[in-house]
mmCIF file of C-alpha atoms in Angstrom:
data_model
loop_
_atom_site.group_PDB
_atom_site.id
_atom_site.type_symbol
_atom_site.label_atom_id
_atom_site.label_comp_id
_atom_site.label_asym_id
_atom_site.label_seq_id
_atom_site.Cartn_x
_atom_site.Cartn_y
_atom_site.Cartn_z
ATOM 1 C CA UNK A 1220 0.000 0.000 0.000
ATOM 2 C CA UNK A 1221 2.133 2.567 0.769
ATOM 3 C CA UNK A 1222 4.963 1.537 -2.097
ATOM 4 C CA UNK A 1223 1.862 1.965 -4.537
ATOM 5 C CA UNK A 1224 1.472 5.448 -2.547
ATOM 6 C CA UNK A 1225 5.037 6.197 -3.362
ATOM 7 C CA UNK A 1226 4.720 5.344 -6.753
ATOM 8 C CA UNK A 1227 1.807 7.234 -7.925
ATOM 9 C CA UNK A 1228 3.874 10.277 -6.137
ATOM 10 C CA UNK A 1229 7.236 9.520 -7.874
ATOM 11 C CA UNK A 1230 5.260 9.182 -11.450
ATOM 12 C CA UNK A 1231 4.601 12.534 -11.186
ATOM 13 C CA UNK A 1232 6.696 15.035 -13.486
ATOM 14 C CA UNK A 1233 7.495 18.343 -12.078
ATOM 15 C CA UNK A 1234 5.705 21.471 -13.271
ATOM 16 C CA UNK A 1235 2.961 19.560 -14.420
ATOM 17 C CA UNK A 1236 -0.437 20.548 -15.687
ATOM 18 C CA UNK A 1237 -3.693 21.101 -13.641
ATOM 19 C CA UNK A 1238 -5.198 18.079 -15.152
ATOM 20 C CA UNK A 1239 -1.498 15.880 -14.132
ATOM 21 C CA UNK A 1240 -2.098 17.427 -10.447
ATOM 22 C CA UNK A 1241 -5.523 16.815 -10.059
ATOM 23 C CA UNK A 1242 -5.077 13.692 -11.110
ATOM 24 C CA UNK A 1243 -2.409 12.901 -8.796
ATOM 25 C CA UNK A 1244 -4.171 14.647 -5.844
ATOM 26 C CA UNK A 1245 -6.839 12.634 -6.396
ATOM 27 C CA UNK A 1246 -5.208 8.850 -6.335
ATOM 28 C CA UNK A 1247 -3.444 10.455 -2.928
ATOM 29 C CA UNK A 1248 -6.704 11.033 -1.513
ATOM 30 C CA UNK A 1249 -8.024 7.659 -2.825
ATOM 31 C CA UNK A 1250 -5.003 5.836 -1.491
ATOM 32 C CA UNK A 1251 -5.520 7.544 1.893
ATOM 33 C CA UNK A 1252 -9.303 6.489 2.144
ATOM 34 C CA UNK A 1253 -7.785 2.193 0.918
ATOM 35 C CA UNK A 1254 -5.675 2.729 3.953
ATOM 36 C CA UNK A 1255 -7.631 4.022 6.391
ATOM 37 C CA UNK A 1256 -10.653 1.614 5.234
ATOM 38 C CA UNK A 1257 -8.128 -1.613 5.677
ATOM 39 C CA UNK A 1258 -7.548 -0.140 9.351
ATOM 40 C CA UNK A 1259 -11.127 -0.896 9.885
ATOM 41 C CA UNK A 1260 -10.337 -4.546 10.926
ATOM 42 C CA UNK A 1261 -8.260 -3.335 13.952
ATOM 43 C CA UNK A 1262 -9.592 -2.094 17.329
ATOM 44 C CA UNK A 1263 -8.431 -0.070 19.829
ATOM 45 C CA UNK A 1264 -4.920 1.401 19.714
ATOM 46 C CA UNK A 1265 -4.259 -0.651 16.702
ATOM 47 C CA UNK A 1266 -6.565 1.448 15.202
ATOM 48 C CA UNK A 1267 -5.403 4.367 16.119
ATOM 49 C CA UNK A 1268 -2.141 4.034 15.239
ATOM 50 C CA UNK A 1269 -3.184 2.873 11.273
ATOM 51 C CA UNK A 1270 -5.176 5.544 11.067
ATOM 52 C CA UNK A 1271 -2.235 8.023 12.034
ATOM 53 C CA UNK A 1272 -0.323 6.082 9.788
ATOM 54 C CA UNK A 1273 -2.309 6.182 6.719
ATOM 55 C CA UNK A 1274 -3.466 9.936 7.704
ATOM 56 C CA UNK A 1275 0.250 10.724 8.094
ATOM 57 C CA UNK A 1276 1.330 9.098 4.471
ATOM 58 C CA UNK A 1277 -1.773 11.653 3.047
ATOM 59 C CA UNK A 1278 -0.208 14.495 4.085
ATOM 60 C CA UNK A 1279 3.316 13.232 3.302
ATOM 61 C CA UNK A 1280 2.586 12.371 -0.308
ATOM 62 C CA UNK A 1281 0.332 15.849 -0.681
ATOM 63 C CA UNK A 1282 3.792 17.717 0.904
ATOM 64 C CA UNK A 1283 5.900 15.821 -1.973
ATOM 65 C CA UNK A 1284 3.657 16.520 -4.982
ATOM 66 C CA UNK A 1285 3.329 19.881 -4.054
ATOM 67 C CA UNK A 1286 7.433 19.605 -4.196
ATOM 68 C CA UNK A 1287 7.404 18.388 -7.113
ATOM 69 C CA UNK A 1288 4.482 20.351 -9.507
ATOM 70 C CA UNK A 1289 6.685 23.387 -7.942
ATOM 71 C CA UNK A 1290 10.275 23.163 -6.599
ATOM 72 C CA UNK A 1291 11.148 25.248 -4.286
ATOM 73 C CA UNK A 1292 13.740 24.886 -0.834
ATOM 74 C CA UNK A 1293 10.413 26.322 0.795
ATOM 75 C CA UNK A 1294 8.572 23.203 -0.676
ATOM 76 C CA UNK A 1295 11.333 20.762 0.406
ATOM 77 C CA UNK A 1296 11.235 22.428 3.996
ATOM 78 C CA UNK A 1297 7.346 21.818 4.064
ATOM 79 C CA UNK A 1298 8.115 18.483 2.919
ATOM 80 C CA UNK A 1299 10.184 17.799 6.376
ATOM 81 C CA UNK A 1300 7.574 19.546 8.386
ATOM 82 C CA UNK A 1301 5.039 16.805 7.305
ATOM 83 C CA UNK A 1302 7.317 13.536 7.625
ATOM 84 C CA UNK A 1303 7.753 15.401 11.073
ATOM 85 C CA UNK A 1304 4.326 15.880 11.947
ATOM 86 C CA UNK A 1305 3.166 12.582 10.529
ATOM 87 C CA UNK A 1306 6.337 10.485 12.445
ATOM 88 C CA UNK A 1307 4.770 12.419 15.634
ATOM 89 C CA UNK A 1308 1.481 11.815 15.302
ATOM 90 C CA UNK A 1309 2.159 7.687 15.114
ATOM 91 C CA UNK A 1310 4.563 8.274 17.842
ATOM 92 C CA UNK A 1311 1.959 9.721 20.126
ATOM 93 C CA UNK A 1312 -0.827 6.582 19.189
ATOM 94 C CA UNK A 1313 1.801 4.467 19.976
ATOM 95 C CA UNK A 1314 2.897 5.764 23.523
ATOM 96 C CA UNK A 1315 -0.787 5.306 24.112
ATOM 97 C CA UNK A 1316 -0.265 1.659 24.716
ATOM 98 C CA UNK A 1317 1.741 2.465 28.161
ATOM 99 C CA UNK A 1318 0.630 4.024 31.353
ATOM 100 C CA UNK A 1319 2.060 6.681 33.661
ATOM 101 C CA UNK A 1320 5.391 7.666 33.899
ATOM 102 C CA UNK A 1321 6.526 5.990 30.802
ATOM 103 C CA UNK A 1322 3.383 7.007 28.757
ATOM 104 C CA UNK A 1323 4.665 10.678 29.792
ATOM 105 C CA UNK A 1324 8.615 9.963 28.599
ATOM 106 C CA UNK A 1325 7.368 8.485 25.579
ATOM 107 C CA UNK A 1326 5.125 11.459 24.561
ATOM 108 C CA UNK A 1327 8.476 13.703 25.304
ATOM 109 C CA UNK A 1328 10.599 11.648 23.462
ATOM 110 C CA UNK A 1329 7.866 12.098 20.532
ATOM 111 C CA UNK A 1330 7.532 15.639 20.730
ATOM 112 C CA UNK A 1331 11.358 16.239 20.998
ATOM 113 C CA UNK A 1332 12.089 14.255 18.066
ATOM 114 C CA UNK A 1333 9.353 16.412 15.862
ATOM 115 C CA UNK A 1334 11.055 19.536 17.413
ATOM 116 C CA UNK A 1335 14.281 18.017 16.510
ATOM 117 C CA UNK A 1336 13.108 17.449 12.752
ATOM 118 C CA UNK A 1337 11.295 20.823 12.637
ATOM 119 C CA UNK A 1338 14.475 22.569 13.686
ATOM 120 C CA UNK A 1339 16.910 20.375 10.996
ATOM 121 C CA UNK A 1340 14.111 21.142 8.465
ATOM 122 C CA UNK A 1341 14.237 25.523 9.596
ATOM 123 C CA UNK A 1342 17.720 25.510 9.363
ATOM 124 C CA UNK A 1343 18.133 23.632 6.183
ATOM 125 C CA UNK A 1344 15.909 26.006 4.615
ATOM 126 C CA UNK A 1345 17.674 28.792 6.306
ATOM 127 C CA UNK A 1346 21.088 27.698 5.611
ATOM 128 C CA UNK A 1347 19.564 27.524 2.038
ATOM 129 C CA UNK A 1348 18.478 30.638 1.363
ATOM 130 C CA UNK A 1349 21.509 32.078 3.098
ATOM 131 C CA UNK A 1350 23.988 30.091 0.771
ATOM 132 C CA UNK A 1351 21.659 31.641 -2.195
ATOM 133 C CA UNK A 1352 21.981 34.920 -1.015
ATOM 134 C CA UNK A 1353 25.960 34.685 -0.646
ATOM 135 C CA UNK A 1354 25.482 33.347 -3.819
ATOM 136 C CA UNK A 1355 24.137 36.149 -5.007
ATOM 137 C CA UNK A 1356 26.531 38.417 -3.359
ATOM 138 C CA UNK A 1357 29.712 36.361 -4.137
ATOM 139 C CA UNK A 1358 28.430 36.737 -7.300
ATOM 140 C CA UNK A 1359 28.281 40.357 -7.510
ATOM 141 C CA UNK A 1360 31.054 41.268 -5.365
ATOM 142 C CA UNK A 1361 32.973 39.096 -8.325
ATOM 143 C CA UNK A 1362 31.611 40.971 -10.674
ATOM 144 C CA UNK A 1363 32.764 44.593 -8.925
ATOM 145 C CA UNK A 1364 35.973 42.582 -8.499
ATOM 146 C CA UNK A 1365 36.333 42.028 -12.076
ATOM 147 C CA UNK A 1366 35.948 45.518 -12.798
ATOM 148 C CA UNK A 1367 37.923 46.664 -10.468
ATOM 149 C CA UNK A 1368 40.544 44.749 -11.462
ATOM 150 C CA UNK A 1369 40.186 45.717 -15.082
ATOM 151 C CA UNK A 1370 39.874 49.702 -14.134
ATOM 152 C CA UNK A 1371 43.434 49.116 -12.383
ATOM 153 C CA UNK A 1372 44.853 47.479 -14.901
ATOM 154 C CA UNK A 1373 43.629 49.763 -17.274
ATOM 155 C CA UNK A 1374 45.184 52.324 -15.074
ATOM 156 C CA UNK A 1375 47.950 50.633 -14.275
ATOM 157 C CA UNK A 1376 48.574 50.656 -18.434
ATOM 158 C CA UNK A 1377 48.338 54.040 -18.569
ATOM 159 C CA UNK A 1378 50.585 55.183 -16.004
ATOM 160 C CA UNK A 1379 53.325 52.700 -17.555
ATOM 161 C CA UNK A 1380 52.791 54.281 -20.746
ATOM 162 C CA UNK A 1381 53.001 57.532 -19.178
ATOM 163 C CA UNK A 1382 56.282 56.879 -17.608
ATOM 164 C CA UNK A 1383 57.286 55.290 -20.354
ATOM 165 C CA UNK A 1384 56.903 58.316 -22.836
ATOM 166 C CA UNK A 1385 58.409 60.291 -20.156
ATOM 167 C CA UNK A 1386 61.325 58.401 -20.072
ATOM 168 C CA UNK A 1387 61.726 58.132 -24.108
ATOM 169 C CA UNK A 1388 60.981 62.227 -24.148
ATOM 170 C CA UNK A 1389 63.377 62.725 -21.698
ATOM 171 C CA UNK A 1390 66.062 60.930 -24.048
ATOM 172 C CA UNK A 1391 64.946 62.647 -26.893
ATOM 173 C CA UNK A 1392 65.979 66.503 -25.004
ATOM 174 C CA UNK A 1393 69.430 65.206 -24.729
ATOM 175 C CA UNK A 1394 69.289 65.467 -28.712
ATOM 176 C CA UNK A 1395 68.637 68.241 -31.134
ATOM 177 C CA UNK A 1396 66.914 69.796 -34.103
ATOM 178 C CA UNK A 1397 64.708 67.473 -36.203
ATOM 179 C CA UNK A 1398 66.478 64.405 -34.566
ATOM 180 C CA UNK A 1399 65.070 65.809 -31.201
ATOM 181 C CA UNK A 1400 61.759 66.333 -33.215
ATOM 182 C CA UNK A 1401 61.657 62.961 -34.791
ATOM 183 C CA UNK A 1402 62.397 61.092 -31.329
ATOM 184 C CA UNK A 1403 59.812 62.753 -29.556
ATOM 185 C CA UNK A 1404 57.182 62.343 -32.518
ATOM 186 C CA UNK A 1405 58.348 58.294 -32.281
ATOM 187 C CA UNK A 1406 57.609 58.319 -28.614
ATOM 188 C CA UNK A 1407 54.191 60.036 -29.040
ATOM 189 C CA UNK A 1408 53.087 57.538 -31.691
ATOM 190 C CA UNK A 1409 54.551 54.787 -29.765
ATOM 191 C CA UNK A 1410 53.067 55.733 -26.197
ATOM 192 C CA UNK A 1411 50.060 57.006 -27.689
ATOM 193 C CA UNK A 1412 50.397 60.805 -26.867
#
């Protein structure tokens, strides 16, 4: 039952159409109400407990094709926060079989371990976005980088070509007349001047 669950959730493309949703919606639903209907043979606890289960699974499977029509880290975090909710609800049927004291731990234990997935699931999702966001910022901060780097060296060409012509003009003063001229007219169409 629940590996045909599964399936009919893992068929499912992402981004599909209304009709692919609906239809998938609908076999969760109908694969919820086969489950719960097979835990009408049980009594008591038993009971209980498969109907958590199959209740559980529902809104498990609803979590992942949600996930999967739209992607999202927020859709992946809700996905957590209903395996969470779902392993605490059985978890709290089950501590329902014992009495007092250990009744009590075991509903603690339960809740602590759906606090314990809630607060993976909240800091995956934060750790997420924050990795996007540095992303994003490495990102840019690369890009101002870049062009930093290519305004220095830029600069750093021109100021080398400015020293440069300096130094060629200054050898061209310690000659004269139109060799002085030509030198200097060499250096300004080799430095660009």
């Amino acid at each position: 039952m629940a590996i045909s669950l599964v399936y009919s959730v893992n068929v499912v493309a992402q981004n599909m159409s209304r009709s692919e949703y609906k239809a998938a919606k609908e076999s969760i639903v109908t694969e919820y109400k086969s489950s719960k209907d097979s835990c009408g043979s049980l009594a008591g606890n038993a009971k209980d407990i498969c109907i958590a289960e199959a209740k559980g699974k529902e809104h498990v499977a609803k979590a992942e094709l949600d996930a999967r029509n739209k992607p999202s880290k927020k859709a992946d975090y809700e996905v957590s926060i209903a395996k969470a909710k779902a392993d605490y609800a059985v978890a709290k049927e089950k501590c329902d079989d014992k009495a007092g004291n250990v009744k009590d731990v075991c509903v603690k234990e339960a809740k602590a371990a759906m606090v314990r997935a809630k607060s993976d699931a909240k800091a995956q999702l934060k750790t997420s976005k924050a990795n996007a966001t540095a992303s994003e910022k490495s990102s840019a901060a690369r890009t101002k980088a870049k062009e930093e780097g290519k305004e220095a060296r830029t600069d750093a060409a021109a100021d080398k070509r400015d020293a440069d012509y300096a130094v060629a003009k200054e050898k061209c003063d310690a000659l004269s007349g139109d060799n002085k001229e030509r030198c200097v007219n060499q250096a300004k169409k080799r430095y660009g001047k």
